[in-house]
Short mmCIF file of C-alpha atoms in Angstrom, two decimals:
data_model
loop_
_atom_site.label_atom_id
_atom_site.label_comp_id
_atom_site.label_asym_id
_atom_site.label_seq_id
_atom_site.Cartn_x
_atom_site.Cartn_y
_atom_site.Cartn_z
CA MET A 1 -254.82 211.66 117.76
CA PRO A 2 -252.24 210.23 119.27
CA CYS A 3 -250.40 207.16 117.13
CA THR A 4 -250.95 203.59 118.22
CA ALA A 5 -250.37 200.69 117.01
CA SER A 6 -253.64 200.30 115.45
CA THR A 7 -254.00 203.44 113.88
CA ALA A 8 -250.35 203.09 112.28
CA ARG A 9 -251.56 200.40 110.20
CA ASP A 10 -253.71 203.40 108.40
CA PHE A 11 -250.48 204.91 107.30
CA PRO A 12 -249.84 204.82 103.12
CA THR A 13 -246.50 202.99 102.57
CA ARG A 14 -243.82 204.53 100.51
CA PRO A 15 -243.42 202.93 96.86
CA ARG A 16 -240.06 200.72 96.47
CA PRO A 17 -237.51 202.54 94.28
CA GLN A 18 -236.59 199.72 91.40
CA LEU A 19 -233.30 199.30 90.22
CA SER A 20 -232.66 198.74 86.57
CA PRO A 21 -229.33 197.34 85.53
CA THR A 22 -227.92 200.35 84.01
CA ASP A 23 -228.37 202.02 87.78
CA LEU A 24 -225.53 198.98 88.42
CA CYS A 25 -223.11 200.66 86.26
CA LEU A 26 -223.25 203.84 88.06
CA GLY A 27 -220.72 205.23 90.77
CA GLY A 28 -218.22 203.05 90.06
CA GLY A 29 -215.88 202.26 93.38
CA GLU A 30 -218.26 204.32 95.43
CA PHE A 31 -221.50 201.63 94.44
CA THR A 32 -219.43 198.60 96.07
CA GLU A 33 -218.53 200.94 99.09
CA ASP A 34 -222.40 202.25 99.66
CA ILE A 35 -223.59 198.71 99.44
CA TYR A 36 -220.97 197.32 102.13
CA SER A 37 -221.88 200.40 104.16
CA LEU A 38 -225.60 199.59 103.67
CA LYS A 39 -225.15 195.98 104.78
CA ARG A 40 -223.13 196.93 108.06
CA GLU A 41 -226.53 198.98 108.92
CA VAL A 42 -228.43 196.19 108.21
CA LEU A 43 -226.39 194.02 110.49
CA GLU A 44 -225.83 197.05 113.38
CA PHE A 45 -230.16 196.83 113.39
CA ARG A 46 -229.96 193.08 113.25
CA ALA A 47 -227.91 192.83 116.40
CA ALA A 48 -229.97 195.64 118.07
CA GLN A 49 -233.35 194.00 117.09
CA ASP A 50 -232.66 190.27 117.52
CA PRO A 51 -232.64 190.18 121.24
CA LEU A 52 -236.10 191.45 121.61
CA VAL A 53 -238.27 189.29 119.86
CA PRO A 54 -237.78 186.67 122.59
CA VAL A 55 -237.86 189.03 125.43
CA LEU A 56 -241.38 190.56 123.40
CA GLU A 57 -242.33 186.66 122.81
CA GLU A 58 -241.95 185.63 126.67
CA ILE A 59 -244.22 188.77 127.44
CA VAL A 60 -246.99 188.33 124.51
CA LYS A 61 -246.97 184.58 126.17
CA GLY A 62 -247.68 185.82 129.51
CA GLN A 63 -244.20 184.68 131.46
CA VAL A 64 -243.96 187.80 132.47
CA GLU A 65 -246.35 189.51 135.23
CA LEU A 66 -248.10 192.41 133.13
CA CYS A 67 -251.57 193.87 133.44
CA THR A 68 -253.69 192.70 130.24
CA VAL A 69 -253.92 196.21 128.82
CA ALA A 70 -249.94 196.11 128.70
CA ARG A 71 -249.76 192.68 127.17
CA GLU A 72 -251.78 193.53 124.02
CA HIS A 73 -249.93 196.72 123.49
CA PHE A 74 -246.57 194.52 123.35
CA ARG A 75 -248.35 191.73 121.40
CA ASP A 76 -248.52 194.97 118.94
CA VAL A 77 -244.64 195.84 119.52
CA LEU A 78 -244.15 192.05 118.63
CA ASP A 79 -246.23 191.79 115.57
CA HIS A 80 -244.43 195.16 114.26
CA LEU A 81 -240.85 193.91 115.09
CA LEU A 82 -241.65 190.96 113.35
CA ARG A 83 -242.63 192.93 109.89
CA VAL A 84 -240.02 194.83 110.33
CA ASP A 85 -237.47 191.55 110.95
CA ALA A 86 -238.70 190.50 107.56
CA GLN A 87 -238.01 193.71 105.69
CA VAL A 88 -234.49 193.71 107.01
CA ASP A 89 -234.14 190.17 105.63
CA GLU A 90 -235.83 191.16 101.93
CA HIS A 91 -233.60 194.73 102.51
CA ASN A 92 -230.51 192.58 102.82
CA GLU A 93 -231.29 189.70 100.33
CA LEU A 94 -231.46 192.85 97.81
CA LEU A 95 -228.32 194.12 98.81
CA THR A 96 -226.70 190.71 98.49
CA SER A 97 -228.23 190.63 95.05
CA ALA A 98 -227.23 194.38 93.75
CA LEU A 99 -223.65 193.68 95.06
CA SER A 100 -223.50 190.22 92.97
CA ALA A 101 -224.68 192.10 90.18
CA HIS A 102 -222.72 194.83 90.61
CA LEU A 103 -219.48 192.77 90.70
CA ALA A 104 -220.76 190.68 87.80
CA LEU A 105 -220.86 194.20 85.37
CA VAL A 106 -217.02 194.99 87.03
CA SER A 107 -215.73 191.78 86.53
CA ARG A 108 -217.02 191.66 82.89
CA GLU A 109 -215.62 195.26 82.04
CA HIS A 110 -212.22 193.84 83.60
CA SER A 111 -212.37 191.04 81.26
CA THR A 112 -213.21 193.13 77.90
CA ALA A 113 -209.82 195.46 79.08
CA ALA A 114 -207.90 192.13 79.41
CA MET A 115 -209.09 190.81 76.21
CA GLN A 116 -208.44 193.93 74.48
CA GLN A 117 -204.74 193.93 76.33
CA ASN A 118 -204.14 190.66 74.78
CA ALA A 119 -204.70 191.64 71.25
CA ASP A 120 -202.40 194.61 71.67
CA MET A 121 -200.04 192.34 73.03
CA ARG A 122 -200.40 190.04 70.13
CA LYS A 123 -200.08 192.85 67.63
CA MET A 124 -196.80 194.49 69.14
CA VAL A 125 -195.30 190.65 69.12
CA ILE A 126 -196.21 190.32 65.50
CA ALA A 127 -194.44 193.96 65.12
CA VAL A 128 -191.18 193.21 66.66
CA ILE A 129 -191.20 189.38 65.08
CA ILE A 130 -191.77 191.23 61.83
CA VAL A 131 -188.45 193.96 62.52
CA HIS A 132 -186.64 191.42 63.61
CA ARG A 133 -186.88 189.14 60.62
CA LEU A 134 -185.93 192.27 58.10
CA LEU A 135 -183.06 193.10 60.38
CA ARG A 136 -181.81 189.63 60.09
CA LYS A 137 -181.94 189.69 56.55
CA SER A 138 -180.63 193.09 55.86
CA GLY A 139 -177.47 192.11 57.90
CA TRP A 140 -177.94 194.40 61.42
CA LEU A 141 -178.15 191.78 63.56
#
């Protein structure tokens, strides 16, 4: 049986994978690059898909001379294209959210490292002050 627009609806959809916050921590810098790569693909797909919508809308409205059977097929194609457009929007928003969450985690890790460096510097300054005062009292300075 050939796959037409009406039979394509009968196919089950794949379950969408769920990301947990710990998944965002894995991968380090590669994760950020992966997200940017996926966002670039989404934009390329959007650039290829967006010009099709107005053309198909004109065909469906009857502004282009076609037989009625062809117009019905183009209506199905337009419906599928609009559904794909909505899914692309969802994926784009999901990628934006994942990138924001990942950058927040990276920022938090950098803040923690910076606070540790500040504490280490305070300890070194205190040690230098103590050594300086001892050397001064002993007459070496």
